[in-house]
Amino acid sequence: GAGVSQSPSNKVTEKGKDVELRCDPISGHTALYWYRQSLGQGLEFLIYFQGNSAPDKSGLPSDRFSAERTGGSVSTLTIQRTQQEDSAVYLCASSATGGSEAFFGQGTRLTVV
Amino acid sequence: QKEVEQNSGPLSVPEGAIASLNCTYSDRGSQSFFWYRQYSGKSPELIMFIYSNGDKEDGRFTAQLNKASQYVSLLIRDSQPSDSATYLCAVTGKLIFGQGTTLQVKP
């Protein structure tokens, strides 16, 4: 596709369930980022993938959060045993290299009830 | 100390005025910076990129970088109501964002 695609757009889940959020970056982009944005707040960095390097996981808030990027393309963010405080918009972005313009997907709005 | 800090605002300016948005960063080794704009309910979009000390102009927007003082600023001249949004400063690489400054331009 022409842009970064995230799915699903909206997800409602019950507390304690696991969820998977998907990000399809722009083709050829080597860098991929995940952020969490709670209502009225800024972008909280979660994880950064750059090429074949080990991902920078320093922003993951707990061990319930994990992410992988398969084949240097699609990425999945997994949240295990979801809590109400996980409710937020999760944004994915990709860029051609680590220092170039990042393009954002439309986000996944996660609601934990 | 956060890597990138911004005053969350809101910053309110009248239409036609100059809006000045500021950002400071903690890592003296940071080389380049982005300014993104985020409208309510939308995803961020890039408006400026700066890597050299001094000013960079693009239309009504001017980004300023002072590496010695570790701050980056964004000036918006002739502010319009359509400029009302949250402005996010970010350091390149790991792409860490500040918390953003909400700008309100009043007609």
PDB file of C-alpha atoms in Angstrom:
ATOM      1  CA  GLY A   1       0.000   0.000   0.000  1.00  0.00           C
ATOM      2  CA  ALA A   2       0.891   3.644  -0.260  1.00  0.00           C
ATOM      3  CA  GLY A   3       0.992   4.313   3.458  1.00  0.00           C
ATOM      4  CA  VAL A   4       1.353   2.683   6.847  1.00  0.00           C
ATOM      5  CA  SER A   5      -1.590   0.436   7.558  1.00  0.00           C
ATOM      6  CA  GLN A   6      -2.726  -0.635  11.014  1.00  0.00           C
ATOM      7  CA  SER A   7      -5.335  -3.176  11.957  1.00  0.00           C
ATOM      8  CA  PRO A   8      -7.769  -3.343  13.520  1.00  0.00           C
ATOM      9  CA  SER A   9      -8.843   0.307  13.642  1.00  0.00           C
ATOM     10  CA  ASN A  10     -10.762  -0.322  16.835  1.00  0.00           C
ATOM     11  CA  LYS A  11     -10.548  -3.124  19.341  1.00  0.00           C
ATOM     12  CA  VAL A  12     -12.671  -3.680  22.417  1.00  0.00           C
ATOM     13  CA  THR A  13     -11.476  -6.436  24.692  1.00  0.00           C
ATOM     14  CA  GLU A  14     -12.239  -7.735  28.140  1.00  0.00           C
ATOM     15  CA  LYS A  15      -9.820  -7.219  30.963  1.00  0.00           C
ATOM     16  CA  GLY A  16      -7.402 -10.119  31.173  1.00  0.00           C
ATOM     17  CA  LYS A  17      -7.574 -11.064  27.488  1.00  0.00           C
ATOM     18  CA  ASP A  18      -4.619 -10.922  25.121  1.00  0.00           C
ATOM     19  CA  VAL A  19      -4.663  -8.662  22.060  1.00  0.00           C
ATOM     20  CA  GLU A  20      -2.547  -8.399  18.925  1.00  0.00           C
ATOM     21  CA  LEU A  21      -2.183  -5.184  16.980  1.00  0.00           C
ATOM     22  CA  ARG A  22      -0.770  -5.253  13.458  1.00  0.00           C
ATOM     23  CA  CYS A  23       1.287  -2.732  11.516  1.00  0.00           C
ATOM     24  CA  ASP A  24       2.113  -2.921   7.798  1.00  0.00           C
ATOM     25  CA  PRO A  25       4.852  -0.354   7.112  1.00  0.00           C
ATOM     26  CA  ILE A  26       5.579   1.375   3.844  1.00  0.00           C
ATOM     27  CA  SER A  27       7.377  -1.043   1.548  1.00  0.00           C
ATOM     28  CA  GLY A  28      11.147  -0.741   1.806  1.00  0.00           C
ATOM     29  CA  HIS A  29      11.160   1.176   5.078  1.00  0.00           C
ATOM     30  CA  THR A  30      13.776  -0.235   7.408  1.00  0.00           C
ATOM     31  CA  ALA A  31      12.718   1.555  10.590  1.00  0.00           C
ATOM     32  CA  LEU A  32       9.474   0.887  12.440  1.00  0.00           C
ATOM     33  CA  TYR A  33       8.187   2.478  15.653  1.00  0.00           C
ATOM     34  CA  TRP A  34       5.329   1.807  18.065  1.00  0.00           C
ATOM     35  CA  TYR A  35       3.786   4.433  20.341  1.00  0.00           C
ATOM     36  CA  ARG A  36       0.962   4.595  22.820  1.00  0.00           C
ATOM     37  CA  GLN A  37      -1.145   7.727  23.116  1.00  0.00           C
ATOM     38  CA  SER A  38      -3.592   8.034  25.973  1.00  0.00           C
ATOM     39  CA  LEU A  39      -6.395  10.598  25.746  1.00  0.00           C
ATOM     40  CA  GLY A  40      -4.991  14.110  25.777  1.00  0.00           C
ATOM     41  CA  GLN A  41      -1.431  12.894  26.222  1.00  0.00           C
ATOM     42  CA  GLY A  42       1.694  12.813  24.085  1.00  0.00           C
ATOM     43  CA  LEU A  43       3.244   9.938  22.183  1.00  0.00           C
ATOM     44  CA  GLU A  44       4.767   7.422  24.567  1.00  0.00           C
ATOM     45  CA  PHE A  45       7.614   5.542  22.868  1.00  0.00           C
ATOM     46  CA  LEU A  46       7.263   1.766  23.114  1.00  0.00           C
ATOM     47  CA  ILE A  47       9.698   0.041  20.751  1.00  0.00           C
ATOM     48  CA  TYR A  48      11.924   0.760  17.737  1.00  0.00           C
ATOM     49  CA  PHE A  49      13.024  -1.666  15.029  1.00  0.00           C
ATOM     50  CA  GLN A  50      15.878  -0.718  12.698  1.00  0.00           C
ATOM     51  CA  GLY A  51      16.816  -3.147   9.969  1.00  0.00           C
ATOM     52  CA  ASN A  52      18.334  -6.352  11.305  1.00  0.00           C
ATOM     53  CA  SER A  53      19.505  -4.791  14.557  1.00  0.00           C
ATOM     54  CA  ALA A  54      18.122  -5.888  17.899  1.00  0.00           C
ATOM     55  CA  PRO A  55      15.023  -3.813  18.644  1.00  0.00           C
ATOM     56  CA  ASP A  56      15.132  -1.045  21.227  1.00  0.00           C
ATOM     57  CA  LYS A  57      12.529  -2.227  23.741  1.00  0.00           C
ATOM     58  CA  SER A  58      13.305   0.378  26.360  1.00  0.00           C
ATOM     59  CA  GLY A  59       9.827   1.936  26.235  1.00  0.00           C
ATOM     60  CA  LEU A  60       7.758  -1.178  26.828  1.00  0.00           C
ATOM     61  CA  PRO A  61       5.909  -0.469  30.111  1.00  0.00           C
ATOM     62  CA  SER A  62       5.808  -4.037  31.424  1.00  0.00           C
ATOM     63  CA  ASP A  63       6.545  -7.615  30.460  1.00  0.00           C
ATOM     64  CA  ARG A  64       2.922  -7.931  29.332  1.00  0.00           C
ATOM     65  CA  PHE A  65       3.935  -5.985  26.229  1.00  0.00           C
ATOM     66  CA  SER A  66       5.963  -7.506  23.414  1.00  0.00           C
ATOM     67  CA  ALA A  67       6.498  -6.838  19.744  1.00  0.00           C
ATOM     68  CA  GLU A  68       8.036  -8.582  16.808  1.00  0.00           C
ATOM     69  CA  ARG A  69       8.796  -7.717  13.247  1.00  0.00           C
ATOM     70  CA  THR A  70       8.828 -10.557  10.776  1.00  0.00           C
ATOM     71  CA  GLY A  71      10.972 -10.472   7.649  1.00  0.00           C
ATOM     72  CA  GLY A  72      11.796  -6.825   8.201  1.00  0.00           C
ATOM     73  CA  SER A  73       8.251  -5.857   7.284  1.00  0.00           C
ATOM     74  CA  VAL A  74       5.020  -6.481   9.197  1.00  0.00           C
ATOM     75  CA  SER A  75       5.076  -5.898  12.945  1.00  0.00           C
ATOM     76  CA  THR A  76       2.770  -7.179  15.665  1.00  0.00           C
ATOM     77  CA  LEU A  77       2.403  -5.606  19.097  1.00  0.00           C
ATOM     78  CA  THR A  78       1.018  -8.060  21.660  1.00  0.00           C
ATOM     79  CA  ILE A  79      -0.464  -7.097  24.997  1.00  0.00           C
ATOM     80  CA  GLN A  80      -1.081  -9.973  27.360  1.00  0.00           C
ATOM     81  CA  ARG A  81      -3.583  -9.973  30.214  1.00  0.00           C
ATOM     82  CA  THR A  82      -4.888  -6.550  29.264  1.00  0.00           C
ATOM     83  CA  GLN A  83      -5.682  -4.011  31.963  1.00  0.00           C
ATOM     84  CA  GLN A  84      -7.971  -0.987  31.826  1.00  0.00           C
ATOM     85  CA  GLU A  85      -4.954   1.334  31.888  1.00  0.00           C
ATOM     86  CA  ASP A  86      -3.878  -0.181  28.560  1.00  0.00           C
ATOM     87  CA  SER A  87      -6.788   1.617  26.893  1.00  0.00           C
ATOM     88  CA  ALA A  88      -5.264   4.071  24.439  1.00  0.00           C
ATOM     89  CA  VAL A  89      -4.541   4.653  20.774  1.00  0.00           C
ATOM     90  CA  TYR A  90      -1.570   2.629  19.576  1.00  0.00           C
ATOM     91  CA  LEU A  91       0.278   4.262  16.704  1.00  0.00           C
ATOM     92  CA  CYS A  92       2.787   2.695  14.360  1.00  0.00           C
ATOM     93  CA  ALA A  93       5.189   4.629  12.148  1.00  0.00           C
ATOM     94  CA  SER A  94       7.826   3.701   9.600  1.00  0.00           C
ATOM     95  CA  SER A  95      10.707   5.521   7.950  1.00  0.00           C
ATOM     96  CA  ALA A  96      13.142   4.761   5.160  1.00  0.00           C
ATOM     97  CA  THR A  97      16.050   4.949   7.599  1.00  0.00           C
ATOM     98  CA  GLY A  98      16.445   5.673  11.282  1.00  0.00           C
ATOM     99  CA  GLY A  99      16.861   9.395  10.751  1.00  0.00           C
ATOM    100  CA  SER A 100      14.416  10.159   7.989  1.00  0.00           C
ATOM    101  CA  GLU A 101      10.804  11.299   8.031  1.00  0.00           C
ATOM    102  CA  ALA A 102       8.482   8.879   9.775  1.00  0.00           C
ATOM    103  CA  PHE A 103       5.003   8.263   8.414  1.00  0.00           C
ATOM    104  CA  PHE A 104       2.251   7.251  10.784  1.00  0.00           C
ATOM    105  CA  GLY A 105      -0.585   4.812  10.429  1.00  0.00           C
ATOM    106  CA  GLN A 106      -4.102   5.742  11.450  1.00  0.00           C
ATOM    107  CA  GLY A 107      -3.734   3.999  14.780  1.00  0.00           C
ATOM    108  CA  THR A 108      -5.593   1.273  16.656  1.00  0.00           C
ATOM    109  CA  ARG A 109      -7.948   2.458  19.385  1.00  0.00           C
ATOM    110  CA  LEU A 110      -7.869  -0.147  22.150  1.00  0.00           C
ATOM    111  CA  THR A 111     -10.565  -0.171  24.801  1.00  0.00           C
ATOM    112  CA  VAL A 112     -10.290  -2.581  27.704  1.00  0.00           C
ATOM    113  CA  VAL A 113     -13.576  -3.125  29.529  1.00  0.00           C
TER     114      VAL A 113
ATOM    115  CA  GLN B   1      14.736  14.017  33.112  1.00  0.00           C
ATOM    116  CA  LYS B   2      12.782  13.373  29.942  1.00  0.00           C
ATOM    117  CA  GLU B   3      14.730  13.241  26.699  1.00  0.00           C
ATOM    118  CA  VAL B   4      12.538  15.860  25.039  1.00  0.00           C
ATOM    119  CA  GLU B   5      10.461  18.414  26.927  1.00  0.00           C
ATOM    120  CA  GLN B   6       7.780  20.807  25.803  1.00  0.00           C
ATOM    121  CA  ASN B   7       5.317  23.054  27.567  1.00  0.00           C
ATOM    122  CA  SER B   8       1.951  21.346  27.102  1.00  0.00           C
ATOM    123  CA  GLY B   9       0.093  24.673  26.886  1.00  0.00           C
ATOM    124  CA  PRO B  10      -2.410  25.493  25.667  1.00  0.00           C
ATOM    125  CA  LEU B  11      -0.790  28.393  23.869  1.00  0.00           C
ATOM    126  CA  SER B  12      -3.414  30.816  22.655  1.00  0.00           C
ATOM    127  CA  VAL B  13      -2.665  33.466  20.020  1.00  0.00           C
ATOM    128  CA  PRO B  14      -4.905  35.714  17.937  1.00  0.00           C
ATOM    129  CA  GLU B  15      -5.224  35.162  14.212  1.00  0.00           C
ATOM    130  CA  GLY B  16      -2.370  36.805  12.329  1.00  0.00           C
ATOM    131  CA  ALA B  17       0.044  36.729  15.260  1.00  0.00           C
ATOM    132  CA  ILE B  18       3.315  34.814  15.570  1.00  0.00           C
ATOM    133  CA  ALA B  19       3.127  31.601  17.565  1.00  0.00           C
ATOM    134  CA  SER B  20       6.348  30.484  19.246  1.00  0.00           C
ATOM    135  CA  LEU B  21       6.712  26.867  20.344  1.00  0.00           C
ATOM    136  CA  ASN B  22       9.720  25.646  22.278  1.00  0.00           C
ATOM    137  CA  CYS B  23      11.385  22.336  22.967  1.00  0.00           C
ATOM    138  CA  THR B  24      14.442  21.332  24.997  1.00  0.00           C
ATOM    139  CA  TYR B  25      16.379  18.079  24.849  1.00  0.00           C
ATOM    140  CA  SER B  26      18.706  16.360  27.256  1.00  0.00           C
ATOM    141  CA  ASP B  27      21.130  14.410  25.040  1.00  0.00           C
ATOM    142  CA  ARG B  28      23.852  16.796  23.903  1.00  0.00           C
ATOM    143  CA  GLY B  29      24.752  14.301  21.178  1.00  0.00           C
ATOM    144  CA  SER B  30      21.378  14.628  19.452  1.00  0.00           C
ATOM    145  CA  GLN B  31      21.941  15.765  15.906  1.00  0.00           C
ATOM    146  CA  SER B  32      18.613  16.466  14.243  1.00  0.00           C
ATOM    147  CA  PHE B  33      15.028  17.131  15.051  1.00  0.00           C
ATOM    148  CA  PHE B  34      11.535  16.993  13.654  1.00  0.00           C
ATOM    149  CA  TRP B  35       8.450  19.083  14.249  1.00  0.00           C
ATOM    150  CA  TYR B  36       5.202  17.205  13.743  1.00  0.00           C
ATOM    151  CA  ARG B  37       1.665  18.555  13.834  1.00  0.00           C
ATOM    152  CA  GLN B  38      -1.237  16.499  15.153  1.00  0.00           C
ATOM    153  CA  TYR B  39      -4.833  17.542  14.682  1.00  0.00           C
ATOM    154  CA  SER B  40      -7.321  16.228  17.204  1.00  0.00           C
ATOM    155  CA  GLY B  41      -8.215  12.619  16.447  1.00  0.00           C
ATOM    156  CA  LYS B  42      -5.639  12.360  13.675  1.00  0.00           C
ATOM    157  CA  SER B  43      -2.136  10.946  13.353  1.00  0.00           C
ATOM    158  CA  PRO B  44       0.950  13.187  13.448  1.00  0.00           C
ATOM    159  CA  GLU B  45       2.335  14.605  10.204  1.00  0.00           C
ATOM    160  CA  LEU B  46       5.766  16.092   9.567  1.00  0.00           C
ATOM    161  CA  ILE B  47       6.036  19.851   9.079  1.00  0.00           C
ATOM    162  CA  MET B  48       9.753  20.613   9.608  1.00  0.00           C
ATOM    163  CA  PHE B  49      13.138  18.885   9.840  1.00  0.00           C
ATOM    164  CA  ILE B  50      16.235  20.682  11.124  1.00  0.00           C
ATOM    165  CA  TYR B  51      19.805  19.505  11.746  1.00  0.00           C
ATOM    166  CA  SER B  52      21.968  22.623  11.535  1.00  0.00           C
ATOM    167  CA  ASN B  53      22.329  25.397  14.077  1.00  0.00           C
ATOM    168  CA  GLY B  54      20.356  28.456  13.100  1.00  0.00           C
ATOM    169  CA  ASP B  55      17.091  28.962  11.291  1.00  0.00           C
ATOM    170  CA  LYS B  56      15.300  26.998   8.609  1.00  0.00           C
ATOM    171  CA  GLU B  57      12.310  28.561   6.897  1.00  0.00           C
ATOM    172  CA  ASP B  58       9.483  26.895   4.997  1.00  0.00           C
ATOM    173  CA  GLY B  59       6.603  29.159   4.123  1.00  0.00           C
ATOM    174  CA  ARG B  60       5.044  30.491   7.334  1.00  0.00           C
ATOM    175  CA  PHE B  61       7.102  28.091   9.446  1.00  0.00           C
ATOM    176  CA  THR B  62      10.602  28.707  10.816  1.00  0.00           C
ATOM    177  CA  ALA B  63      12.460  26.123  12.855  1.00  0.00           C
ATOM    178  CA  GLN B  64      15.365  27.241  15.020  1.00  0.00           C
ATOM    179  CA  LEU B  65      18.049  25.020  16.503  1.00  0.00           C
ATOM    180  CA  ASN B  66      20.572  25.965  19.164  1.00  0.00           C
ATOM    181  CA  LYS B  67      22.733  22.960  19.997  1.00  0.00           C
ATOM    182  CA  ALA B  68      24.791  24.796  22.614  1.00  0.00           C
ATOM    183  CA  SER B  69      21.654  25.565  24.609  1.00  0.00           C
ATOM    184  CA  GLN B  70      19.924  22.327  23.601  1.00  0.00           C
ATOM    185  CA  TYR B  71      16.699  23.822  22.403  1.00  0.00           C
ATOM    186  CA  VAL B  72      14.616  23.732  19.275  1.00  0.00           C
ATOM    187  CA  SER B  73      11.819  26.129  18.481  1.00  0.00           C
ATOM    188  CA  LEU B  74       9.118  26.533  15.884  1.00  0.00           C
ATOM    189  CA  LEU B  75       7.734  29.891  14.839  1.00  0.00           C
ATOM    190  CA  ILE B  76       4.479  30.142  12.945  1.00  0.00           C
ATOM    191  CA  ARG B  77       3.950  33.506  11.291  1.00  0.00           C
ATOM    192  CA  ASP B  78       0.520  34.883  10.375  1.00  0.00           C
ATOM    193  CA  SER B  79      -1.155  32.181  12.479  1.00  0.00           C
ATOM    194  CA  GLN B  80      -4.450  30.894  11.131  1.00  0.00           C
ATOM    195  CA  PRO B  81      -7.294  29.084  12.922  1.00  0.00           C
ATOM    196  CA  SER B  82      -6.367  26.053  10.793  1.00  0.00           C
ATOM    197  CA  ASP B  83      -3.012  25.983  12.612  1.00  0.00           C
ATOM    198  CA  SER B  84      -4.832  25.023  15.825  1.00  0.00           C
ATOM    199  CA  ALA B  85      -3.344  21.636  16.682  1.00  0.00           C
ATOM    200  CA  THR B  86      -0.793  19.958  18.915  1.00  0.00           C
ATOM    201  CA  TYR B  87       2.824  20.460  17.859  1.00  0.00           C
ATOM    202  CA  LEU B  88       5.274  17.709  18.704  1.00  0.00           C
ATOM    203  CA  CYS B  89       9.031  18.019  18.812  1.00  0.00           C
ATOM    204  CA  ALA B  90      11.085  14.845  18.259  1.00  0.00           C
ATOM    205  CA  VAL B  91      14.723  13.842  18.216  1.00  0.00           C
ATOM    206  CA  THR B  92      15.580  11.676  15.230  1.00  0.00           C
ATOM    207  CA  GLY B  93      16.873   8.118  15.404  1.00  0.00           C
ATOM    208  CA  LYS B  94      14.797   6.441  18.072  1.00  0.00           C
ATOM    209  CA  LEU B  95      12.194   9.161  17.384  1.00  0.00           C
ATOM    210  CA  ILE B  96      11.421  10.212  20.924  1.00  0.00           C
ATOM    211  CA  PHE B  97       8.698  12.851  21.142  1.00  0.00           C
ATOM    212  CA  GLY B  98       8.017  15.574  23.640  1.00  0.00           C
ATOM    213  CA  GLN B  99       4.552  15.677  25.168  1.00  0.00           C
ATOM    214  CA  GLY B 100       3.455  18.283  22.625  1.00  0.00           C
ATOM    215  CA  THR B 101       2.207  21.864  22.857  1.00  0.00           C
ATOM    216  CA  THR B 102      -1.424  22.577  22.050  1.00  0.00           C
ATOM    217  CA  LEU B 103      -1.828  25.737  19.982  1.00  0.00           C
ATOM    218  CA  GLN B 104      -5.128  27.580  19.754  1.00  0.00           C
ATOM    219  CA  VAL B 105      -5.451  30.339  17.155  1.00  0.00           C
ATOM    220  CA  LYS B 106      -8.463  32.517  17.863  1.00  0.00           C
ATOM    221  CA  PRO B 107     -10.225  34.293  14.965  1.00  0.00           C
TER     222      PRO B 107
END
